[in-house]
Amino acid sequence: MWRDWWDGYGGRIVGVGAALFLAIVFLVSGFWDMLFVGLILWVGYAAGQRKDTGGEPLVPWRRIAAWVEQRFGRYR
């Protein structure tokens, strides 16, 4: 059962776990309110869901690198 959960939802579990860890650190330090903690949890879940479903990454690094190479490659 646990293996099935991990195979199907591994990215979401890791994303929420990392976000929850960061949220606890921010809550203990006393600077953030619960709205920001909810935002952190949502971002962690969304990033994990994108990993699970094979969606495009949040930051398209390859496309950005290709653009930078095309734009500034002639200055080498």
PDB file of C-alpha atoms in Angstrom:
ATOM      1  CA  MET A   1       0.000   0.000   0.000  1.00  0.00           C
ATOM      2  CA  TRP A   2       2.710   2.503   0.930  1.00  0.00           C
ATOM      3  CA  ARG A   3       4.650   1.678  -2.230  1.00  0.00           C
ATOM      4  CA  ASP A   4       1.586   2.440  -4.361  1.00  0.00           C
ATOM      5  CA  TRP A   5       1.149   5.790  -2.631  1.00  0.00           C
ATOM      6  CA  TRP A   6       4.811   6.626  -3.064  1.00  0.00           C
ATOM      7  CA  ASP A   7       4.807   5.643  -6.758  1.00  0.00           C
ATOM      8  CA  GLY A   8       1.665   7.637  -7.493  1.00  0.00           C
ATOM      9  CA  TYR A   9       2.133  10.655  -5.249  1.00  0.00           C
ATOM     10  CA  GLY A  10       5.854  10.743  -4.436  1.00  0.00           C
ATOM     11  CA  GLY A  11       6.440  14.262  -5.705  1.00  0.00           C
ATOM     12  CA  ARG A  12       3.451  15.660  -3.856  1.00  0.00           C
ATOM     13  CA  ILE A  13       4.491  13.945  -0.632  1.00  0.00           C
ATOM     14  CA  VAL A  14       8.034  15.320  -0.855  1.00  0.00           C
ATOM     15  CA  GLY A  15       6.785  18.778  -1.879  1.00  0.00           C
ATOM     16  CA  VAL A  16       4.322  19.050   0.976  1.00  0.00           C
ATOM     17  CA  GLY A  17       6.842  17.597   3.424  1.00  0.00           C
ATOM     18  CA  ALA A  18       9.492  20.147   2.469  1.00  0.00           C
ATOM     19  CA  ALA A  19       6.944  22.954   2.560  1.00  0.00           C
ATOM     20  CA  LEU A  20       5.660  21.820   5.942  1.00  0.00           C
ATOM     21  CA  PHE A  21       9.198  21.788   7.320  1.00  0.00           C
ATOM     22  CA  LEU A  22       9.771  25.343   6.080  1.00  0.00           C
ATOM     23  CA  ALA A  23       6.389  26.419   7.426  1.00  0.00           C
ATOM     24  CA  ILE A  24       7.242  25.103  10.900  1.00  0.00           C
ATOM     25  CA  VAL A  25      10.557  26.955  10.824  1.00  0.00           C
ATOM     26  CA  PHE A  26       8.785  30.181   9.901  1.00  0.00           C
ATOM     27  CA  LEU A  27       6.106  29.679  12.557  1.00  0.00           C
ATOM     28  CA  VAL A  28       8.642  29.016  15.281  1.00  0.00           C
ATOM     29  CA  SER A  29      10.585  32.124  14.352  1.00  0.00           C
ATOM     30  CA  GLY A  30       7.404  34.145  14.821  1.00  0.00           C
ATOM     31  CA  PHE A  31       7.554  36.398  11.743  1.00  0.00           C
ATOM     32  CA  TRP A  32       4.925  34.881   9.484  1.00  0.00           C
ATOM     33  CA  ASP A  33       1.197  34.425   9.788  1.00  0.00           C
ATOM     34  CA  MET A  34      -0.923  31.482   8.699  1.00  0.00           C
ATOM     35  CA  LEU A  35      -1.761  32.926   5.275  1.00  0.00           C
ATOM     36  CA  PHE A  36       1.887  32.758   4.272  1.00  0.00           C
ATOM     37  CA  VAL A  37       2.153  29.223   5.666  1.00  0.00           C
ATOM     38  CA  GLY A  38      -0.811  28.200   3.515  1.00  0.00           C
ATOM     39  CA  LEU A  39       0.874  29.724   0.482  1.00  0.00           C
ATOM     40  CA  ILE A  40       4.048  27.751   1.189  1.00  0.00           C
ATOM     41  CA  LEU A  41       2.066  24.511   1.490  1.00  0.00           C
ATOM     42  CA  TRP A  42       0.187  25.210  -1.740  1.00  0.00           C
ATOM     43  CA  VAL A  43       3.394  25.925  -3.675  1.00  0.00           C
ATOM     44  CA  GLY A  44       4.949  22.699  -2.376  1.00  0.00           C
ATOM     45  CA  TYR A  45       1.883  20.699  -3.360  1.00  0.00           C
ATOM     46  CA  ALA A  46       1.696  22.313  -6.814  1.00  0.00           C
ATOM     47  CA  ALA A  47       5.378  21.621  -7.508  1.00  0.00           C
ATOM     48  CA  GLY A  48       4.981  17.999  -6.418  1.00  0.00           C
ATOM     49  CA  GLN A  49       1.866  17.588  -8.542  1.00  0.00           C
ATOM     50  CA  ARG A  50       3.698  18.897 -11.611  1.00  0.00           C
ATOM     51  CA  LYS A  51       6.452  16.341 -10.973  1.00  0.00           C
ATOM     52  CA  ASP A  52       3.936  13.505 -10.584  1.00  0.00           C
ATOM     53  CA  THR A  53       1.948  14.337 -13.710  1.00  0.00           C
ATOM     54  CA  GLY A  54       5.036  14.987 -15.836  1.00  0.00           C
ATOM     55  CA  GLY A  55       4.038  18.583 -16.491  1.00  0.00           C
ATOM     56  CA  GLU A  56       6.341  21.376 -17.546  1.00  0.00           C
ATOM     57  CA  PRO A  57       8.616  22.626 -14.745  1.00  0.00           C
ATOM     58  CA  LEU A  58       7.734  25.869 -12.987  1.00  0.00           C
ATOM     59  CA  VAL A  59      10.842  27.546 -14.392  1.00  0.00           C
ATOM     60  CA  PRO A  60      11.623  26.477 -17.992  1.00  0.00           C
ATOM     61  CA  TRP A  61      15.414  26.525 -17.574  1.00  0.00           C
ATOM     62  CA  ARG A  62      16.195  24.976 -20.956  1.00  0.00           C
ATOM     63  CA  ARG A  63      14.089  27.501 -22.822  1.00  0.00           C
ATOM     64  CA  ILE A  64      15.654  30.357 -20.864  1.00  0.00           C
ATOM     65  CA  ALA A  65      19.169  29.014 -21.483  1.00  0.00           C
ATOM     66  CA  ALA A  66      18.454  28.701 -25.216  1.00  0.00           C
ATOM     67  CA  TRP A  67      17.163  32.274 -25.319  1.00  0.00           C
ATOM     68  CA  VAL A  68      20.222  33.602 -23.447  1.00  0.00           C
ATOM     69  CA  GLU A  69      22.540  31.658 -25.768  1.00  0.00           C
ATOM     70  CA  GLN A  70      20.736  32.999 -28.833  1.00  0.00           C
ATOM     71  CA  ARG A  71      20.639  36.557 -27.516  1.00  0.00           C
ATOM     72  CA  PHE A  72      24.140  36.858 -26.093  1.00  0.00           C
ATOM     73  CA  GLY A  73      26.033  34.067 -27.869  1.00  0.00           C
ATOM     74  CA  ARG A  74      27.463  36.416 -30.468  1.00  0.00           C
ATOM     75  CA  TYR A  75      29.360  38.390 -27.796  1.00  0.00           C
ATOM     76  CA  ARG A  76      31.773  35.551 -27.029  1.00  0.00           C
TER      77      ARG A  76
END
